[in-house]
PDB file of C-alpha atoms in Angstrom:
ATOM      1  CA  UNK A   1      -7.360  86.721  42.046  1.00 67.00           C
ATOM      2  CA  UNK A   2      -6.740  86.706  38.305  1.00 66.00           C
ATOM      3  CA  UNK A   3      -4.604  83.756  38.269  1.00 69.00           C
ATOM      4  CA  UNK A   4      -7.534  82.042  40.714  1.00 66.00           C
ATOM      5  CA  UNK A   5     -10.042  83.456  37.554  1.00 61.00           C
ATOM      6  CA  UNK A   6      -7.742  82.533  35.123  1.00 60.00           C
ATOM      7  CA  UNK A   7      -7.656  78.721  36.411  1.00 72.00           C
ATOM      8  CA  UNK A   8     -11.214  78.128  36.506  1.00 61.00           C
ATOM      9  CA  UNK A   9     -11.593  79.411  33.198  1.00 59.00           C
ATOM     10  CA  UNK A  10      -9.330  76.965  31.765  1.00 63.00           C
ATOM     11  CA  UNK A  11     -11.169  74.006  33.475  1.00 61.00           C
ATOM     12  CA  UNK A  12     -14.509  75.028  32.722  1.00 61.00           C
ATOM     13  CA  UNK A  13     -13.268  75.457  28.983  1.00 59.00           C
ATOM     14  CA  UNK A  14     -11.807  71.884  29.117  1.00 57.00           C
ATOM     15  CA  UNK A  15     -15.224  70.429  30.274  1.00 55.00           C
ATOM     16  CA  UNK A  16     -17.322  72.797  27.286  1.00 51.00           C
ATOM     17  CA  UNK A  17     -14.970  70.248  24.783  1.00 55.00           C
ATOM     18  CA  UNK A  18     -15.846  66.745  26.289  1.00 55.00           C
ATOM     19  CA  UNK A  19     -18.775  64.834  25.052  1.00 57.00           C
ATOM     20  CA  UNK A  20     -20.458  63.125  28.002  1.00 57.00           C
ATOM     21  CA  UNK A  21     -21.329  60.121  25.813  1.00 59.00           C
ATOM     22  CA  UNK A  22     -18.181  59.543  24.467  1.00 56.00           C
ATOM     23  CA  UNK A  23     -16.614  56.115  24.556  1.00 57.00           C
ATOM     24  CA  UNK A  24     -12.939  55.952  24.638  1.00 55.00           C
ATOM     25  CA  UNK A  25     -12.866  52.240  23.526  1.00 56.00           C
ATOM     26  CA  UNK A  26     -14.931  53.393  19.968  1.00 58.00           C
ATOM     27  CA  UNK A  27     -12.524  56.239  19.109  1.00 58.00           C
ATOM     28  CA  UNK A  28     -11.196  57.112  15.477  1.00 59.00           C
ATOM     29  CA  UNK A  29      -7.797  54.681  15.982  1.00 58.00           C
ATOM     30  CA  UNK A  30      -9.909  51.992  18.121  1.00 60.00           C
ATOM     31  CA  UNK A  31     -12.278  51.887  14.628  1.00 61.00           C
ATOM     32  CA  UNK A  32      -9.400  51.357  12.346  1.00 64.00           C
ATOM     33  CA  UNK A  33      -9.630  47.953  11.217  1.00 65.00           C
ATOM     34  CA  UNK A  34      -6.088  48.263   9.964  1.00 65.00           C
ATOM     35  CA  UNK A  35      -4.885  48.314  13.159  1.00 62.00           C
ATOM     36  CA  UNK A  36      -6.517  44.635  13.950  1.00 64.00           C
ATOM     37  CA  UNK A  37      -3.079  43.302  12.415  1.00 63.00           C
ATOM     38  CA  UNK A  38      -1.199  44.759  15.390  1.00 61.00           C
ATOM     39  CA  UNK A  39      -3.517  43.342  18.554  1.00 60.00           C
ATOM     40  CA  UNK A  40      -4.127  47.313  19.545  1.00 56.00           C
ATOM     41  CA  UNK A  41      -7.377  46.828  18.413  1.00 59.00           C
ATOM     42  CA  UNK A  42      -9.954  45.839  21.392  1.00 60.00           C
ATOM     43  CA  UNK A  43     -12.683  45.893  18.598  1.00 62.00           C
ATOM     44  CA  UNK A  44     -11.331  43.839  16.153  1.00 64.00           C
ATOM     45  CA  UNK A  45     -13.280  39.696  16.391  1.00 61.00           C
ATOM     46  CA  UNK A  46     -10.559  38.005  18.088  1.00 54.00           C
ATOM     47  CA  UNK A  47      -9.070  40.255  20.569  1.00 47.00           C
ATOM     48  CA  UNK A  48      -5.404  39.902  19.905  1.00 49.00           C
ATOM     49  CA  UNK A  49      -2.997  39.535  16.593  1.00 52.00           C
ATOM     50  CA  UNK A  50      -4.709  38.173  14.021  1.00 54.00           C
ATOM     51  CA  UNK A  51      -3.046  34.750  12.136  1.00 61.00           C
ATOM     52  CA  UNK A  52      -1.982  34.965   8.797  1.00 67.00           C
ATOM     53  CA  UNK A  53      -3.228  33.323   6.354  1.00 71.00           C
ATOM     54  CA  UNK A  54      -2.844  29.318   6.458  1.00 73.00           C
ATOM     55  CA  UNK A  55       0.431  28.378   3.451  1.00 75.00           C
ATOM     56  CA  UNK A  56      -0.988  27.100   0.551  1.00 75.00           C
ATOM     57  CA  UNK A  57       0.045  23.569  -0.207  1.00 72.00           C
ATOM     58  CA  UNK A  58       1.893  22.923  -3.696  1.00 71.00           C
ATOM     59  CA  UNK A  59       1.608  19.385  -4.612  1.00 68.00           C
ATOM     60  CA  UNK A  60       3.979  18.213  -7.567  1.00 69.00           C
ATOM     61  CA  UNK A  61       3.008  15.291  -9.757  1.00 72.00           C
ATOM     62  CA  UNK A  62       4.628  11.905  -8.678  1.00 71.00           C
ATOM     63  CA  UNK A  63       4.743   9.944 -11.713  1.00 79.00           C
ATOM     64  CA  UNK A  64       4.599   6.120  -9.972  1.00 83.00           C
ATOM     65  CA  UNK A  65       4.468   3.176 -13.091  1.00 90.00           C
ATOM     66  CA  UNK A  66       1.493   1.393 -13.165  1.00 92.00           C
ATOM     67  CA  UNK A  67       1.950  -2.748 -12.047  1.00 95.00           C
ATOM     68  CA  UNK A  68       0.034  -5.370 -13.845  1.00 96.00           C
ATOM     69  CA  UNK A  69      -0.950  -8.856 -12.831  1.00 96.00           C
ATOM     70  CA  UNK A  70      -2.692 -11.642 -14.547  1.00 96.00           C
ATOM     71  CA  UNK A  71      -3.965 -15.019 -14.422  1.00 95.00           C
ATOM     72  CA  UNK A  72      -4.006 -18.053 -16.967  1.00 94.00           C
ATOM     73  CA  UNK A  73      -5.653 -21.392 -16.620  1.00 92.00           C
ATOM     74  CA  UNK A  74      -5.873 -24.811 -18.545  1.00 90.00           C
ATOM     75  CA  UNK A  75      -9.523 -26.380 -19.443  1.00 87.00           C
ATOM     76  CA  UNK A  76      -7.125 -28.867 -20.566  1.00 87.00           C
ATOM     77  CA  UNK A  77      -5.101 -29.572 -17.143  1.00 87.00           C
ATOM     78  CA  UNK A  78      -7.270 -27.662 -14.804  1.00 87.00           C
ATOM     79  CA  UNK A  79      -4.114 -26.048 -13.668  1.00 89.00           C
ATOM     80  CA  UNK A  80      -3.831 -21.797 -13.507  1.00 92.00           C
ATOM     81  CA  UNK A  81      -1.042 -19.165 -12.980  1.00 92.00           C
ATOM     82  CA  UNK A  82      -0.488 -15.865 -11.886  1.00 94.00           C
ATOM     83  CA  UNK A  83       1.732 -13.256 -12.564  1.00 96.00           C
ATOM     84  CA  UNK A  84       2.007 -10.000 -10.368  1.00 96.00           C
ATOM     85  CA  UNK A  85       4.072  -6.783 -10.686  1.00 95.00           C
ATOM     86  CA  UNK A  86       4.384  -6.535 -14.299  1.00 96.00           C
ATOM     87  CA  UNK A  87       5.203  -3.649 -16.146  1.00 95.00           C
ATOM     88  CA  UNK A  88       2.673  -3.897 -18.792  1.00 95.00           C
ATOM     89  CA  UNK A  89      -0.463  -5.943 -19.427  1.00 96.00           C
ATOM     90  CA  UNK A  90       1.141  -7.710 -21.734  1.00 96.00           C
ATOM     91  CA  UNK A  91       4.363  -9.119 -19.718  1.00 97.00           C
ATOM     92  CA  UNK A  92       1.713  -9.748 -17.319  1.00 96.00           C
ATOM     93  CA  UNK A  93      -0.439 -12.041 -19.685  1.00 96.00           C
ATOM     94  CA  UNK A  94       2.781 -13.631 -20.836  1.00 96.00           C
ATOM     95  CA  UNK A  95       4.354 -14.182 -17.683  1.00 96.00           C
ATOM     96  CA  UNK A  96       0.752 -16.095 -16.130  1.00 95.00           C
ATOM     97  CA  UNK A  97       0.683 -18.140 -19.135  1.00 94.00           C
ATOM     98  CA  UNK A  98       4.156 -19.547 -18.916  1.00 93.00           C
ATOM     99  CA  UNK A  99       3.690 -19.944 -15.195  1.00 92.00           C
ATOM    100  CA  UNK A 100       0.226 -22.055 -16.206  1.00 91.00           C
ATOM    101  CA  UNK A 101       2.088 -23.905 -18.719  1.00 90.00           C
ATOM    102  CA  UNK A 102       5.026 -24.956 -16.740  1.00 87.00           C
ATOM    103  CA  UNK A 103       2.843 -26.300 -13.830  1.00 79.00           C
ATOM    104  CA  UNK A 104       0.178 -27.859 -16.287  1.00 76.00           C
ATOM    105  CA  UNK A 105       3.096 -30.543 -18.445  1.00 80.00           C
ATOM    106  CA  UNK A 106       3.133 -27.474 -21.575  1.00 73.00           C
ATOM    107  CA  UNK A 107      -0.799 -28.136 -21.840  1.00 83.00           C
ATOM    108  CA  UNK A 108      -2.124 -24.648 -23.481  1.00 91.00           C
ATOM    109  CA  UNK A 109      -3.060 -22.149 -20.889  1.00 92.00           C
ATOM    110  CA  UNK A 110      -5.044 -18.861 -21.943  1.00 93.00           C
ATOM    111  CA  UNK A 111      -5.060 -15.492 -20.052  1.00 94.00           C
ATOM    112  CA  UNK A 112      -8.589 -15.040 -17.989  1.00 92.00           C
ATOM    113  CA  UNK A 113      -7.947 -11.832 -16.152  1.00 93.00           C
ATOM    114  CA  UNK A 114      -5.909  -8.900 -15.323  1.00 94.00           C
ATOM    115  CA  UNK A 115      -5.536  -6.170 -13.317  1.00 95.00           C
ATOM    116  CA  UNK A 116      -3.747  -2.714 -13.207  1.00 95.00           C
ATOM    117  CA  UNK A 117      -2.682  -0.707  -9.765  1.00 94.00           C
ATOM    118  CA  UNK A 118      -5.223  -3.538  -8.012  1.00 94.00           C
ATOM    119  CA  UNK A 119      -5.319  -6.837  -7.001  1.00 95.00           C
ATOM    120  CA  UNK A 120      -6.547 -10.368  -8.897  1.00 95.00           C
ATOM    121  CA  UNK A 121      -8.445 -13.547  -7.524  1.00 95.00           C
ATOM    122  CA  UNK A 122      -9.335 -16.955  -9.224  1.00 95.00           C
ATOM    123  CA  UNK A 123     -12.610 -18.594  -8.326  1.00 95.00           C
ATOM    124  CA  UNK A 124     -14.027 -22.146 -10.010  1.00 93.00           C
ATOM    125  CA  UNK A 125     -17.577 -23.384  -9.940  1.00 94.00           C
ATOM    126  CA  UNK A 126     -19.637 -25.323 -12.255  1.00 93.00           C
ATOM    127  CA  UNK A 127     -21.377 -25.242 -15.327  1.00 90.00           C
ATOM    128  CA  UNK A 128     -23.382 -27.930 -17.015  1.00 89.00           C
ATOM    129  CA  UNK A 129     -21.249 -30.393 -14.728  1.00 86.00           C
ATOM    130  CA  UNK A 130     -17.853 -28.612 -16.234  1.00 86.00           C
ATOM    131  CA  UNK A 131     -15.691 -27.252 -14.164  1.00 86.00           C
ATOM    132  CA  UNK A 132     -15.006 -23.451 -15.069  1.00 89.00           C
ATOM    133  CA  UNK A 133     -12.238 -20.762 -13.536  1.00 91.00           C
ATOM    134  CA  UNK A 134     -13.244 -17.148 -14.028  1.00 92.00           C
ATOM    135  CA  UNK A 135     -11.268 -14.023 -12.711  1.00 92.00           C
ATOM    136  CA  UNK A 136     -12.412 -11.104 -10.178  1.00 91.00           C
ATOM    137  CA  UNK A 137     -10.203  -7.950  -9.829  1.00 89.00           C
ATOM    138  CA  UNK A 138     -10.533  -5.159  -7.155  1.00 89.00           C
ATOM    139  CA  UNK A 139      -9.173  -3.232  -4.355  1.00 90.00           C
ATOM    140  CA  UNK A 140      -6.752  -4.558  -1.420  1.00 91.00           C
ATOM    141  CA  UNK A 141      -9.626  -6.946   0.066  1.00 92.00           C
ATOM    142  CA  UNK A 142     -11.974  -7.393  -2.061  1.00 93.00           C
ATOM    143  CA  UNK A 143     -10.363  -9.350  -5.325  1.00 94.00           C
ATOM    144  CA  UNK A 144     -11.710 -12.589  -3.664  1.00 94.00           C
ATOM    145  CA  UNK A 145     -15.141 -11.602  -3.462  1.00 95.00           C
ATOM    146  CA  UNK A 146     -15.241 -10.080  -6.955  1.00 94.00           C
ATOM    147  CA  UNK A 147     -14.097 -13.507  -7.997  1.00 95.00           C
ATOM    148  CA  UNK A 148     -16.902 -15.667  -6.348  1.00 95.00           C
ATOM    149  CA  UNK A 149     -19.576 -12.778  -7.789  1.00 95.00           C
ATOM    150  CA  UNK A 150     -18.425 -13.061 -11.146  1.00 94.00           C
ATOM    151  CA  UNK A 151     -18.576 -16.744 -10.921  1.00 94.00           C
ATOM    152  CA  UNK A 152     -21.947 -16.549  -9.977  1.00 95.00           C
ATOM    153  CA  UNK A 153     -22.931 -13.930 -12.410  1.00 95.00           C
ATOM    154  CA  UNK A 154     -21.807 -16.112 -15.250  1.00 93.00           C
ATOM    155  CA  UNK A 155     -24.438 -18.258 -13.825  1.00 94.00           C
ATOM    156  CA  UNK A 156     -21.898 -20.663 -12.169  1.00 93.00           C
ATOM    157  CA  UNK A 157     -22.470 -23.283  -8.996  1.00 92.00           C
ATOM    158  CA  UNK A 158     -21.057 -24.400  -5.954  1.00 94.00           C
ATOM    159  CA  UNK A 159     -18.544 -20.873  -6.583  1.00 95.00           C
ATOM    160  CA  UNK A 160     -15.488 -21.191  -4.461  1.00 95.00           C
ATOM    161  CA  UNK A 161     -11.676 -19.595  -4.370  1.00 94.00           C
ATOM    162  CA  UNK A 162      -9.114 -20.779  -6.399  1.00 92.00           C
ATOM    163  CA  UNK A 163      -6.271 -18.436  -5.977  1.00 92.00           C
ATOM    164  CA  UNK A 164      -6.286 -16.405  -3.063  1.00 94.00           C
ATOM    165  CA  UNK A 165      -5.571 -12.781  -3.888  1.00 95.00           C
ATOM    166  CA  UNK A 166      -2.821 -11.237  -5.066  1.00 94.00           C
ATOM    167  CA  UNK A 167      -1.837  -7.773  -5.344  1.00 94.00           C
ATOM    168  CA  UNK A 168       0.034  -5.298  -8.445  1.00 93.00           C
ATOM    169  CA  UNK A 169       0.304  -2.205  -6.735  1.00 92.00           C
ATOM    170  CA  UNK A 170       2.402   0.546  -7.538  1.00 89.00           C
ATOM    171  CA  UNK A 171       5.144   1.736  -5.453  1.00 81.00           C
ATOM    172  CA  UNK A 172       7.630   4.774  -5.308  1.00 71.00           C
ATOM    173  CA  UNK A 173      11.132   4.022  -5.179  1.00 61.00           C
TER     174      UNK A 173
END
């Protein structure tokens, strides 16, 4: 009989501890959020280990040259020249010129345009019944159509290409 009393003591002084209301899943280790790290966690936001951190990416400067083109044209000859993929503006001014001069019998040719890290397009049209050449430079695409707006900005007619576009664009090696 003691042993019998004995028992029930013990289980009715197991039940005086528990807390009716408490929650298992909202215990003192289920409430660490330092344990989110290790999935054990079924409070933490996503359920399961949580992803480190996304590697920052270190970019390193790429020093690329710049390339230069440039165009030249004759009033005298009506002949023009292009250079592309020049190292400076200058060989690029030089190098259109002689390429205008050859083509035009060594009548003097003048630089009208150049362009760094883009690309260069010739348009003519008329002015007070002279025929005029004027430059455009712009992105991959769009050199033409700077051409034919700058010949009409400068108040130019009948505004058409000359010299398809060409392209100075740098490039790593």
């Amino acid at each position: 009989m003691k042993k019998l009393f004995l028992i029930v003591l013990g289980l009715i002084s197991f039940n005086a501890n528990a807390d009716p209301t408490y929650d298992a899943t909202r215990g003192a280790l289920q409430n660490n959020s330092a344990l989110c790290g290790y999935g054990y966690n079924p409070n933490c936001s996503s359920g399961s280990r949580s992803t480190p951190p996304p590697k920052k990416i270190i970019y390193h400067d790429v020093k690329v040259p710049s390339k230069f083109g440039a165009l030249a044209f004759s009033e005298k000859s009506g002949h023009i020249g292009g250079a592309l993929n020049q190292n400076s503006k200058a060989e690029a001014q030089s190098a259109a010129i002689k390429q205008c001069e050859k083509g035009s019998r060594n009548a003097p040719c003048k630089a009208i345009s150049w362009v760094r890290n883009g690309c260069i397009a010739a348009a003519s049209g008329k002015l007070k019944n002279q025929t005029k050449v004027i430059g455009g430079a712009a992105e991959p695409g769009l050199a033409e159509q700077a051409a034919i707006t700058n010949c009409k900005n400068a108040g130019m007619t009948e505004c058409k290409v000359l010299m398809p576009e060409g392209c100075s664009l740098p490039q790593l090696q």
